[in-house]
Structure formats: C-alpha cells, structure tokens
XYZ file of C-alpha atoms in Angstrom:
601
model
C -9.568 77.779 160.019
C -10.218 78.714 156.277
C -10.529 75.458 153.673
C -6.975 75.858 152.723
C -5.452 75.278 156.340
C -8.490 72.530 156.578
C -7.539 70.514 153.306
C -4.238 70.091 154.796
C -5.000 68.761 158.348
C -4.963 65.568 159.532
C -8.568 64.176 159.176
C -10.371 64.862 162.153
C -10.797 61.439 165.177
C -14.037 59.034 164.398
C -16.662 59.341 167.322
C -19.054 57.142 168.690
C -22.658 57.940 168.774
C -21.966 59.441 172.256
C -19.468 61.805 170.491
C -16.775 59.908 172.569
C -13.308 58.782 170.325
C -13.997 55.326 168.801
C -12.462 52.126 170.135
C -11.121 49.142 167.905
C -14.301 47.467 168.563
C -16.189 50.416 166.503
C -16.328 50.430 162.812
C -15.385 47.480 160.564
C -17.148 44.964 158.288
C -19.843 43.885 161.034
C -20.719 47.822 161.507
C -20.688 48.131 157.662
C -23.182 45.016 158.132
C -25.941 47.122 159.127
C -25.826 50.148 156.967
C -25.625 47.168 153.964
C -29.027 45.855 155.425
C -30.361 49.018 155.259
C -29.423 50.247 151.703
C -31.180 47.106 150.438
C -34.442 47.965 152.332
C -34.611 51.325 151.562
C -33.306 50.588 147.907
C -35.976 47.724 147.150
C -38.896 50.481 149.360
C -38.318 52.514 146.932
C -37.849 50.961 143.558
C -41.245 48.934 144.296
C -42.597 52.521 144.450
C -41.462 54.256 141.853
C -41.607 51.138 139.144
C -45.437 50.643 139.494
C -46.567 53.859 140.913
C -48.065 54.718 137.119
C -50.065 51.475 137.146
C -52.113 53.264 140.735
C -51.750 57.222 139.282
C -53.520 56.267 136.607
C -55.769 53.172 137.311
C -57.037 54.410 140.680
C -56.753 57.832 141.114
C -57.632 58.251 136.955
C -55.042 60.626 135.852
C -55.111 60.532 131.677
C -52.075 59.026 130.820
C -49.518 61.698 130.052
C -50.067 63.306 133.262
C -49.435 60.385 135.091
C -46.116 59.952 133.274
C -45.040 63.389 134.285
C -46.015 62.479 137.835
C -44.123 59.284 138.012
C -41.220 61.279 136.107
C -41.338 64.459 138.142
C -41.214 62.315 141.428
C -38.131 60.565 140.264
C -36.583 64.118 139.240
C -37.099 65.073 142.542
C -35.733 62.389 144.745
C -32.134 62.601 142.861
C -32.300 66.556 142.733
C -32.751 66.341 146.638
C -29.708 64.377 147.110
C -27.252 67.737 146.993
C -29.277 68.772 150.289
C -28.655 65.366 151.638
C -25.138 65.388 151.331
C -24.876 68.845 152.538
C -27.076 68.650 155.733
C -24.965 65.575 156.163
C -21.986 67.248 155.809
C -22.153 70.287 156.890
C -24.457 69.805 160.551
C -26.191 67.094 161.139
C -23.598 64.016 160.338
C -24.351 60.892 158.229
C -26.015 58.337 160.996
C -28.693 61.269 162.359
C -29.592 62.605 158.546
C -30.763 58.612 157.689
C -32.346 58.098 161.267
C -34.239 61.400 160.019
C -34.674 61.138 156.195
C -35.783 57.547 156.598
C -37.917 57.918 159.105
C -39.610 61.024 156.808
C -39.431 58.487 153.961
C -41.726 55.636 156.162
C -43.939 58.226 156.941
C -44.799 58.542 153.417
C -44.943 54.871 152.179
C -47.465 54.492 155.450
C -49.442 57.249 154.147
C -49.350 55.596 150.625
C -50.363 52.670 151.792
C -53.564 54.382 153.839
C -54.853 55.856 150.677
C -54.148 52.806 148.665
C -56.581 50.661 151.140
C -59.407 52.968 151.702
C -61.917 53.679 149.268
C -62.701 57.463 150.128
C -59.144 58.247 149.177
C -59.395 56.723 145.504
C -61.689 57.540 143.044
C -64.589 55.791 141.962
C -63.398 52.570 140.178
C -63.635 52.802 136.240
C -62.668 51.096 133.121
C -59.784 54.279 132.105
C -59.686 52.583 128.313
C -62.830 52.219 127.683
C -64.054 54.973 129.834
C -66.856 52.714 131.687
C -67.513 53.912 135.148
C -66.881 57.200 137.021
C -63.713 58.063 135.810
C -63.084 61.123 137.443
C -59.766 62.814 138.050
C -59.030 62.620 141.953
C -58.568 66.018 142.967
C -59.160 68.103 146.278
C -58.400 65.947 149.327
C -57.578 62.969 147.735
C -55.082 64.445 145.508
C -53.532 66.681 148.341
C -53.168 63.152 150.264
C -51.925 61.389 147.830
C -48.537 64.388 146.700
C -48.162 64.629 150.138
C -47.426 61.230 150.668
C -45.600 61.132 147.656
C -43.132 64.084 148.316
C -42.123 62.632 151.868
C -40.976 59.746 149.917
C -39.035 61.988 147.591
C -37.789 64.416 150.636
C -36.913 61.197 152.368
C -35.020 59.330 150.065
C -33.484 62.134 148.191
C -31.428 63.226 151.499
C -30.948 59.115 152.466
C -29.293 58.082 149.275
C -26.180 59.829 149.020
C -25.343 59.122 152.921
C -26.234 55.496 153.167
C -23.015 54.060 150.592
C -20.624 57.125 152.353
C -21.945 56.119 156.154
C -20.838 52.592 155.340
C -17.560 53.510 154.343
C -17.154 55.548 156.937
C -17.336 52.466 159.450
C -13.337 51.410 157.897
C -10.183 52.668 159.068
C -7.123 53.984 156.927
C -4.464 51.941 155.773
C -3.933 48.754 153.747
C -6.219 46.181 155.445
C -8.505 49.156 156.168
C -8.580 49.764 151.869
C -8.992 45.965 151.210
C -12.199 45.760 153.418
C -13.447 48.722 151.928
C -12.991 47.463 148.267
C -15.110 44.294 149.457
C -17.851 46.622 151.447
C -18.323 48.783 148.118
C -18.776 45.250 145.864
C -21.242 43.727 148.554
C -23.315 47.432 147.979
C -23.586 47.592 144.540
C -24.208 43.608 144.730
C -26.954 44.427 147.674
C -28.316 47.628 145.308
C -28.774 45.168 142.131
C -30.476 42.157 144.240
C -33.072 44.759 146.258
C -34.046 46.191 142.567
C -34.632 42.523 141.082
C -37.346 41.454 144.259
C -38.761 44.458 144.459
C -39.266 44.795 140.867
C -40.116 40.787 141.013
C -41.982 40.017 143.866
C -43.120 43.368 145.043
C -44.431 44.135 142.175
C -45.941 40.342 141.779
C -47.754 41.227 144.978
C -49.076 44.625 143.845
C -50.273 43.269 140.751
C -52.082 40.307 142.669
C -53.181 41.781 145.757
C -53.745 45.658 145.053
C -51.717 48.228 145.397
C -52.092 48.854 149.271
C -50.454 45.589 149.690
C -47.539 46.450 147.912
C -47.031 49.996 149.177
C -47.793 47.960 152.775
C -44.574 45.851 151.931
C -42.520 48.820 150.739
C -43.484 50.505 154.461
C -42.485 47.242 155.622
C -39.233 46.300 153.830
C -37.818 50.447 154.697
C -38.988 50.090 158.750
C -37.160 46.910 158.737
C -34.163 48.562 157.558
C -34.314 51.706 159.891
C -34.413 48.989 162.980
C -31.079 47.497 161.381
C -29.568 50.478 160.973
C -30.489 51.856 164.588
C -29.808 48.639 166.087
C -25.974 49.051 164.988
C -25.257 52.927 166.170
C -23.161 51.291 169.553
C -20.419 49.841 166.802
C -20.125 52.688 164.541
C -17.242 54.956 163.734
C -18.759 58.583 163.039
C -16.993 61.306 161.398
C -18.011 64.923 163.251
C -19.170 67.496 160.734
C -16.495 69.156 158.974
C -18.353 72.362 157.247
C -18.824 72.811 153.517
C -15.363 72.183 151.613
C -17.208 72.467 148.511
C -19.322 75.260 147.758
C -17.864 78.146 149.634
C -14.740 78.036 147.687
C -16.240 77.958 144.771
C -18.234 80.972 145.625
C -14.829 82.930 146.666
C -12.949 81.577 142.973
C -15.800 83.164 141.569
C -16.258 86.595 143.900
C -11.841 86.836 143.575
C -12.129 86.262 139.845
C -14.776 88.953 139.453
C -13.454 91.448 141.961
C -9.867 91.225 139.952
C -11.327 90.956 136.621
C -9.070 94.066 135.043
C -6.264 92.361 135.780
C -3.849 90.354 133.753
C -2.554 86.911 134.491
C 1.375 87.296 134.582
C 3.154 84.341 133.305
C 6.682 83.655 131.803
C 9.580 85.115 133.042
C 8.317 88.589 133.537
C 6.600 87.182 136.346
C 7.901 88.670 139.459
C 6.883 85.781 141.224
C 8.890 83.564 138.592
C 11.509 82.496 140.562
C 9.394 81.705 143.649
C 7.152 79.439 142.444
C 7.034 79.231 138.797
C 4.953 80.900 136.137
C 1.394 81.227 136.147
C 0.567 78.717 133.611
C 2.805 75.936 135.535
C 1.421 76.361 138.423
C -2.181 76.148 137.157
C -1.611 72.964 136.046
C 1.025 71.475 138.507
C 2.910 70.207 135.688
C -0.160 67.798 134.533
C -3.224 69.560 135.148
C -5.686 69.240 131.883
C -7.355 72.277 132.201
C -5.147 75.224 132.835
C -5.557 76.649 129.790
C -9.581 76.546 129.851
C -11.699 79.159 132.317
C -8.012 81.426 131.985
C -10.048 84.139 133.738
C -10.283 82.235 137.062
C -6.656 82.264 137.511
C -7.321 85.805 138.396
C -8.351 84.944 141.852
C -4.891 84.056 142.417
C -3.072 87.657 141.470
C -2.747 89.243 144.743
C -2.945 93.036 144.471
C 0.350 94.842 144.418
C -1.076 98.130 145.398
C -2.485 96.132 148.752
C 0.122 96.324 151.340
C -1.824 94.501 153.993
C -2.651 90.653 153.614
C -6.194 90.463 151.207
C -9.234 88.294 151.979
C -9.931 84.854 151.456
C -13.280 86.184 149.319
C -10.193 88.323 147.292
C -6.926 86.063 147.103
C -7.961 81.978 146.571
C -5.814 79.024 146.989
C -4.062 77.192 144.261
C -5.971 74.099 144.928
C -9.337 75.984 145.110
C -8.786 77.421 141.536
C -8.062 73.728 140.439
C -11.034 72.227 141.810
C -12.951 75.046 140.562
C -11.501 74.194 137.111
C -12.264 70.754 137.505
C -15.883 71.045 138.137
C -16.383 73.411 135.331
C -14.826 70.849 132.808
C -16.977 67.871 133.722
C -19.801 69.640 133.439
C -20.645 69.092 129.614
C -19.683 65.405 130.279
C -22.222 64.909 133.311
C -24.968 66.557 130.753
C -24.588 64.623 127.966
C -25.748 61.813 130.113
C -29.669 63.233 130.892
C -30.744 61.980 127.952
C -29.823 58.199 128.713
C -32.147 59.296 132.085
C -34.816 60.335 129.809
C -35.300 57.093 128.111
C -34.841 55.549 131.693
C -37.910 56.989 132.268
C -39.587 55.939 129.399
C -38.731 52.350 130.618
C -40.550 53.054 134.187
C -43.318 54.741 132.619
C -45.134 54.267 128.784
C -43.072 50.668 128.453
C -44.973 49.882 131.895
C -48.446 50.921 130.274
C -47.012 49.233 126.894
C -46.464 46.073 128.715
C -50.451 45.954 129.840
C -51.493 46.542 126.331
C -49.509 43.200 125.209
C -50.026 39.171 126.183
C -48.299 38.670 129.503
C -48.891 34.833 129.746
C -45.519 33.274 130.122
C -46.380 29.880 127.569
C -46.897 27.414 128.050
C -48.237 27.991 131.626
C -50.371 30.236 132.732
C -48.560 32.592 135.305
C -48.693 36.343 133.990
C -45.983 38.303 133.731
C -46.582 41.674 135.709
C -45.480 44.379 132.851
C -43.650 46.361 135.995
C -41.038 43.388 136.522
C -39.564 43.951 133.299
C -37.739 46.888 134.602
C -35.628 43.819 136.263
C -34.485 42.997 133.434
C -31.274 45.557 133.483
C -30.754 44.842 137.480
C -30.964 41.108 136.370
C -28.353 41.232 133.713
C -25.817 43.672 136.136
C -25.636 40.343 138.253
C -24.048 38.688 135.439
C -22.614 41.402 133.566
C -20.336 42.917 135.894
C -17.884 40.121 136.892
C -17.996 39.190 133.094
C -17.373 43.141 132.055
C -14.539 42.986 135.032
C -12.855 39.740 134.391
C -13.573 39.112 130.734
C -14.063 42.069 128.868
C -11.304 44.830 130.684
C -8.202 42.245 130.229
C -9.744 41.734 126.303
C -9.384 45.259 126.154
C -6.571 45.598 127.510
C -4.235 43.330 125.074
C -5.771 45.069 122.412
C -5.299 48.866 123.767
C -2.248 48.380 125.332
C -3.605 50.393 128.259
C -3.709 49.470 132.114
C -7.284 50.375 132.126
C -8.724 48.747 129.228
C -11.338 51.262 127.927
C -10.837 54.812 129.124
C -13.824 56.111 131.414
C -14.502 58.425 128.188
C -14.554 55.483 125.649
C -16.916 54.171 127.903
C -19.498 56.687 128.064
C -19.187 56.760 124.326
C -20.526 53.193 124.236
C -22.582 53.489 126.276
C -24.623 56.485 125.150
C -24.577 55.016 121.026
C -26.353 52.157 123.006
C -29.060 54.574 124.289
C -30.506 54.951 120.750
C -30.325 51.377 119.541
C -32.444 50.669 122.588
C -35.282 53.311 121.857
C -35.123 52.382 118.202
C -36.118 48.834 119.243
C -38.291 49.850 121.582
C -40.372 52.081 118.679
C -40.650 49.384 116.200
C -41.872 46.680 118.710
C -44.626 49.131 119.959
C -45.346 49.740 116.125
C -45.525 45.910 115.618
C -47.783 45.855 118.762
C -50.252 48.832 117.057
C -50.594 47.361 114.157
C -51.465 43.926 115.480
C -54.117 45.588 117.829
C -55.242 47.907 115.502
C -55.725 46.598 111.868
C -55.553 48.467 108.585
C -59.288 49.002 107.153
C -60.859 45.415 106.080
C -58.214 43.551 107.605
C -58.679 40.948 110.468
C -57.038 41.958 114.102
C -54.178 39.815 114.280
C -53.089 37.279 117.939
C -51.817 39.847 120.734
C -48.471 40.296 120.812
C -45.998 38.728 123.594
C -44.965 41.156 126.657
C -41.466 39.103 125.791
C -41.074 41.192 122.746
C -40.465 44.057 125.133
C -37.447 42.158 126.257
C -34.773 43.632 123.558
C -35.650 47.482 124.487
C -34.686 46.334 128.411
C -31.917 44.055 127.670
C -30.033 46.814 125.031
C -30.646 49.694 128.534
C -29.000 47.327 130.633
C -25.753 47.146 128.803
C -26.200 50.687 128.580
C -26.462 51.356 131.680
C -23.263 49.261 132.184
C -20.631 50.954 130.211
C -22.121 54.579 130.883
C -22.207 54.444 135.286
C -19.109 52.051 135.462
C -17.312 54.598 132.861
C -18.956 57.774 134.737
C -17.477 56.217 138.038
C -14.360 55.742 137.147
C -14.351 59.207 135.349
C -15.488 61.013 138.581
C -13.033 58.924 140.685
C -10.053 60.515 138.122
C -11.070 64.435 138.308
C -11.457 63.993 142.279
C -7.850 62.524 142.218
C -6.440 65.174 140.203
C -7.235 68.089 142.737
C -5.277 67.655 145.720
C -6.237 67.435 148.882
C -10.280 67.187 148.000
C -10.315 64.183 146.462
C -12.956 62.516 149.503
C -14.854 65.818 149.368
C -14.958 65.392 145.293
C -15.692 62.096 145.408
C -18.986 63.043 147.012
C -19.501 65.872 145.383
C -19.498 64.346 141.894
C -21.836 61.934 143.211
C -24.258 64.647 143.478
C -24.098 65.603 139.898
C -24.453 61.384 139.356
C -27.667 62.273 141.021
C -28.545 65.434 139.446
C -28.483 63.848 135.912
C -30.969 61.604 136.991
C -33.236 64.231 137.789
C -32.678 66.469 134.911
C -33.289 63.305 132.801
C -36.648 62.670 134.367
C -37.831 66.776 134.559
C -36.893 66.524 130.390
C -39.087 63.871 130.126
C -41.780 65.515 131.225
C -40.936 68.237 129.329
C -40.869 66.644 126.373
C -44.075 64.721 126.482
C -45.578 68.011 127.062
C -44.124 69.656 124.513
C -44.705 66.686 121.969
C -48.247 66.331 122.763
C -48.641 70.071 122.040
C -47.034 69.692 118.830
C -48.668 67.459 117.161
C -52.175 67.835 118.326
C -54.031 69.753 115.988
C -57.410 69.324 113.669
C -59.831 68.312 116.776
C -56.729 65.423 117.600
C -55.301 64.643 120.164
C -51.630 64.475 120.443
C -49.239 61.644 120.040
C -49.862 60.996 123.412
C -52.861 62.630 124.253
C -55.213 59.679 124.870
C -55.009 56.925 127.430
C -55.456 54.313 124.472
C -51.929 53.130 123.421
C -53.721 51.647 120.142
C -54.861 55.119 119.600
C -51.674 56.886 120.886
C -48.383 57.247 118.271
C -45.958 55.921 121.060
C -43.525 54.573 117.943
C -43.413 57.931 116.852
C -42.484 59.436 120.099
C -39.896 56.318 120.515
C -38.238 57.577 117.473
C -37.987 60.947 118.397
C -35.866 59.545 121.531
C -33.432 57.658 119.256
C -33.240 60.835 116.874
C -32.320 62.679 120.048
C -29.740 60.157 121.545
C -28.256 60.486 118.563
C -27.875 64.129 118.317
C -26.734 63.525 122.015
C -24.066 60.972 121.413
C -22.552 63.516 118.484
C -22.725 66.603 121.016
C -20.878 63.734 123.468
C -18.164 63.131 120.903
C -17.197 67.043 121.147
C -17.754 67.287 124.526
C -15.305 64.681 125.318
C -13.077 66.263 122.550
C -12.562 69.821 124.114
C -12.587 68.037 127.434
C -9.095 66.234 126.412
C -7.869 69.089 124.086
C -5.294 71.467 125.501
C -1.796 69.920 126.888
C -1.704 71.423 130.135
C 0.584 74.606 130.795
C 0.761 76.195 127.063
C 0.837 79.721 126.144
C 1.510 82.840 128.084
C -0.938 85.565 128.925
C 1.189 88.548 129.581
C 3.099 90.161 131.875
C 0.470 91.983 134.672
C 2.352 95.184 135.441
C -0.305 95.860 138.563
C 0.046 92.071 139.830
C 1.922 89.251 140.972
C 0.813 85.807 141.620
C 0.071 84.694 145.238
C 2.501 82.886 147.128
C 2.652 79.355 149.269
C 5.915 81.309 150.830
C 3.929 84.589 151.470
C 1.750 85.575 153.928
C -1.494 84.093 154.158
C -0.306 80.564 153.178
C -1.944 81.267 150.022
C -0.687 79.136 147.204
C -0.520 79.229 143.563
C -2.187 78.453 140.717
C-alpha cells in the first residue's frame, strides 16, 4: 500500500497489549490516568537534572565554568534533538507503550548511575574551593569523566525518545467522536497542568534537597520520582488502547517530492488552459493550492513531481509521479521552516537561565528577609512554570476575548502575532538580566578607593525570570496553535503533522542550546586577548563580563525578532493560485482519474 492509498484508509483497529482488538473497557480517562502519572515523574526526573546539574559539573567534578555551561547546554541540545528518533522508532516499529517501557527504563539507568557517582568519593574529584582555587581543584577526567557522560547521555538517549510519545500515548487511550474529543480536550489541559506542577517541585523541592543534602540525594530522588512513574505506567498496559505501527508517513514522501522533482527538473509546469489536463482537474496552479492553499506559488519547482511523463506509456513510479497531497505537505514543511528558526534564539537565552543565571544566583544574597531560609539559586528557574499556573487561564479567559473585541477576529491574536510578542519579549528579558548582573559586579567589585557595597538580593534576579515566562507564554501557545493550522491545511496528514511539527518544537530547543554553546565559545575567543581571559573565561563572575555577554543576547534577539518580522511576512505573502507558468509541451499533470490514483497538485 503506498502513503497515498494509506492516507485515505480508515485508521487502522486499537489493540491491546496482547495485540488482541480493544474492548470498551480499554482506553479512556482512567487509562490516560497512568500515562499522566508518568509524564509528571519523568518530567520533574528530569528537570531536577538538568536545572542544577551545573551547580555538580562544576563544584564537584571542577570543570572551569564555561565548559560546564556547554555541558549542561549540549546535554539539553541533545535530549530534544533525540526526540525525531523517538517519534520515529515509535512510529514506525516499535509502538508508543514498548518505546517508553524502553527509553525510560534507559533513562533510570542513567539517573542511578548519576546518583552512584554523586555518593562516592572516588568518582568526584578532590573537594576544592573552585573561586578561590583552595584545594585540589583538578579537572575530573579519565574514569571519572567517562562515568559521569555516560550516565549523562542515557539520560539524554532516554528522555529524548520518551518525550514525544508520552503526551501522543495518552491520547491515544480516547476514542473518535464527540464525547471521545471532549475527554481528550480535558486529558491535554490536565498534561500541560501535570508538565507545569512537576517543573515547580522539582525545581522547588528537588532542588531544596540537592542544595541541602548533596547532590547524590537529589539525583537519588530524580531515580526515584522516574521508577515510580515507569511502575504507573506498566501497571496500566491491561486498560490501554494501542495503535499498531503504521510505517513512516512522513519522511519517505518527502524523499520521493524531492527524487520526482529532481528527476523531472527540465520540465515545465503546465497551467492555464493549455493544460491538457485542464478540463479534468483544473490547472496546475489551482490544484496546488486547492483553492486556499498559501503556498502554491512558493517552491514552484516541486510541482514538477506531479507532471507525469507523456513520452511514458506505462504507469511511472511512486519515486517519479507524487501525490497531490504529498507535494502540499512537502510545501508546508518547507514554509514553516524560517518560522520554527526564528525561535532558537528564545532557546538560547533559555539556556542562559539554566546555566550562568544559576551560577549568578550563588554569587548574590539568597536569604529570603526577614528569616533565614536560603533561597537555592536553581529554584528560580520556577519562576516561569510558577507564573504558567496563573497565566494560562488568565491568557485564555481574560486576555483572548480582550483581543478579540478589539481585532474583530475569532481567534484573538493570530498564532503569528503571537510569536511576534513573544520573541520582542526575549530581549527585554536579557536586557534586564545584563544590567542586574552589572548592578551585582559593581556592588561586589568596587571602583578603586571605594568601599564594597551590601550583597545584592538573589530577588533582583526575579525580573529576568518573570519577563521569560511571559515569553515563553505567547511564543509555545502561538507556535501550537500555528503548528496545529499547517497540519490542518494538508489533508489527510494532519495526525501525522501534528507529530511531526512537534519534532521541530523539539528541534528548536536543541539548536537553541548547541548555539549557546557556540556562542560562549566563540565570545570567549573573541575577546580574550593581552594575557586576559575572555568575557567568560574565569570561574569568578566578579571577574567575568557576564553584562556584556547579556547584552550581546538582547542585541541578537533583536536582530532575531526583525529577521521574524520578514519571515512571517513572506510566509503570508502570495494569495494562493496566481500566475501561470507555461504551457509544458512534453507534460501533463497527473491525474486522481488516471491510473495510479495519483492526484494533483
């Protein structure tokens, strides 16, 4: 069966785990139940990880500070890129239930082994003071190190390939129809509800107990908290509805738009009414777009893969003659492209919030007055998760019906509009964040003669966090609802889109975290010079230029947010079916009536 013949069946029966067909008492809200227990575990496993995991790189195994901001950043990078291979092992062989049972169980493995190496000595280095360089402070390297990235990338392995399954697998558990749509509505609020609660106590009280009790206690609880949820989410697998493989429905015909396109490059796209296929199905230009579709005057030279060969007298290949829909989709995913990548560099200052704001937390007073409790610099990253809580039923039932009595439209903001605010946001945040740490430097570090002024409050860090958040908001709910339109708008793959475009969601938190590694990298190398280190080429913040590299952030969110505003320009220009090509005198258009059940453009 080829993908065109497949996008047009009738979705394939729901198994049980035995592979048998699924009963009414399979699936539902108390299924869903379990895979909800375990997306919390696993979420808060590993966000206590990854939000503190700079505070052990560098404290106990005595990486100099850059290089264990690259590692926290390049583990990060590599957990989203993974989550393609998730989906697709998921997808294409293994199923979603048996690729978590696996992933997670890889994923324990590696907190475990975390949590080894955080409780025995011989796997550390030899304690030291790292900012004032009193002790051994030698680099762990050799075993230690080889333990410890290990450990580290069967986190990554594991949780790359568990989180784009765990929010699909719970879906999964809910029928078609009406009441089937309702429950799913709720199941998708209780997850993102479940996602933002798991990131505030990990980021809370895991990180409370890491601060308090060493870092083999908190890794301990991460192992904990994700074993937990793999017993939940075994414990269910006699209720729930499983969907059989179904083969890739994503890349492959891709590949063939391409391979057709490329194979038929000479020719010419007919249109008009010198098509000889005109009166069939309509001209080449129509039936690109459907009579709506954005883009079928952009990537003209994939319509190509549509001409079937006149001189060919027997029916072509599916790698030489592509589907109407598959050119579409192809279209599609070219299109968003530009949009999804203007959206790294929001990840990049992400990871400047899990990484030097961590380290510029410790520099600052953390006493919470008038008490005495401590603030653990690592639980600011709650902040964000905190304000989601709060900020999405006011953004929903507050802001949206504002918007719309002044837009006049059904939606409010357009997904667009909404990355737009979003990403301005981005810079207002690192600008904040680069004259608090300059307040902070200059208080710690007084001009010649002058007297050190009282350390500044951890609170001041507050602004930075709290102007992310809202960030954060209006750039994923807009990118959502963005991704939810293009899968819509290519029939018959909408599902398969869906999931796909959650991938690139993914991906552009990776790429974000790889460019932040890049660029510390490339600005330490920069401005070092004269026997100096760089900006950030000591493990002293009050010797560091953090500001500086701040600014640089907001300079580039700007350029970003300008490179945005023509992104999202071309993406909306060109009303869909204008402008002829040309007759092709050596070509007509394929056919839904010919042979092949190949359709048009």
């Amino acid at each position: 069966m080829d993908d065109a013949e497949r996008s047009q069946a009738p979705p394939e029966s729901c198994v049980d785990w035995r592979g048998r067909p699924c009963r009414p008492r399979h699936g539902g809200m108390r299924a869903a139940a379990f895979v909800l227990v375990f997306q919390a575990s696993q979420t808060m496993a590993l966000a206590a990880v990854g939000s503190n995991l700079i505070t052990f790189v560098f404290g106990e195994l005595h990486f100099p500070l850059p290089q264990a901001a690259n590692v926290v950043t390049n583990f990060v990078g590599t957990v989203f890129i993974l989550s393609p291979l998730g989906g697709f092992l998921s997808d294409s062989y293994a199923g979603c239930l048996r690729t978590l049972l696996a992933f997670a169980a890889v994923e324990l493995a590696g907190l475990v082994l975390l949590a080894v190496q955080a409780h025995l000595p011989q796997l550390r280095s030899a304690p030291c003071n790292m900012l004032t360089m009193e002790g051994s402070c030698e680099r762990a390297g050799g075993t230690r190190a080889a333990v410890f990235f290990v450990a580290l990338y069967l986190v990554a392995l594991g949780a790359g390939c568990v989180m784009p399954n765990m929010t699909a697998y719970g879906g999964d558990q809910f029928a078609a129809g009406e009441k089937g749509a309702k429950r799913l509505s709720t199941y998708f609020n209780l997850s993102y509800l479940g996602y933002c609660v798991a990131e505030v106590a990990a980021l809370t009280a895991v990180v409370w107990a890491q601060t308090r009790f060493g870092m083999a206690v908190g890794f301990g609880l991460a192992a904990a908290a994700l074993g937990a949820g793999l017993l939940a989410l075994a414990s269910g697998a006699a209720v729930y509805r499983n969907k059989p493989p179904r083969g890739s429905v994503i890349f492959t015909p891709i590949a063939r738009v391409f391979v057709a396109a490329f194979s038929k490059r000479k020719q010419i796209c007919p249109s008009g009414s010198s098509n000889p296929a005109h009166t069939a199905a309509g001209d080449a230009a129509a039936v690109v777009d459907g009579g709506d579709f954005r883009h079928a005057n952009k990537f003209r030279f994939l319509d190509k893969a549509c001409i079937r060969d006149a001189a060919d007298t027997v029916p072509e290949s599916e790698w030489r003659l592509c589907t109407a829909g598959e050119v579409r989709q192809t279209k599609t995913l070219l299109a968003v492209l530009p949009i999804v990548a203007c959206t790294v560099v929001t990840n990049t200052v992400l990871a400047q919030l899990q990484t030097f704001s961590v380290q510029q937390g410790s520099a600052m007073d953390t006493r919470l007055a008038p008490s005495s409790f401590r603030i653990p610099p690592a639980s600011l990253q709650a902040i964000p998760y905190a304000m989601l809580l709060a900020l999405v039923p006011a953004y929903e039932l507050l802001l949206v019906p504002l918007a719309r009595r002044l837009t006049g439209a059904r939606a409010g903001i357009a997904p667009l509009q909404r990355i737009g605010v979003g990403l301005c946001l981005v810079a207002l945040s690192m600008a904040s964040a680069a004259a608090v740490e300059r307040r902070r430097r200059d208080a710690a570090v007084p001009a010649s003669g002058g007297r050190r002024q009282q350390q500044l409050s951890v609170l001041w860090l507050v602004p930075q966090f709290f102007v992310f958040g809202l960030s954060e908001l209006f750039t994923n709910v807009g990118l959502m609802e963005f991704f939810y339109e293009q899968a819509s708008s290519t029939a018959g793959t909408a599902a398969h889109m869906q999931a796909f475009f959650m991938a690139f969601f993914y991906c552009s938190f990776s790429f974000g975290f790889y460019l932040s590694s890049v660029l510390v990298s490339l600005v330490n190398r920069a401005t070092a010079g004269g026997g100096r280190p760089g900006w950030l080429g000591d493990n002293d913040l009050n010797k560091d230029r953090l500001d500086l590299f701040y600014w640089v952030l907001a300079a580039l969110s700007v350029l970003n947010f300008f490179c945005y505003l023509l992104c999202a320009r071309w993406y909306n220009s060109g009303a869909a079916g204008s402008g002829p090509d040309g007759a092709a005198p050596g070509g007509e258009v394929a056919s839904e009536e010919e042979d092949d059940g190949k359709g048009l453009i």
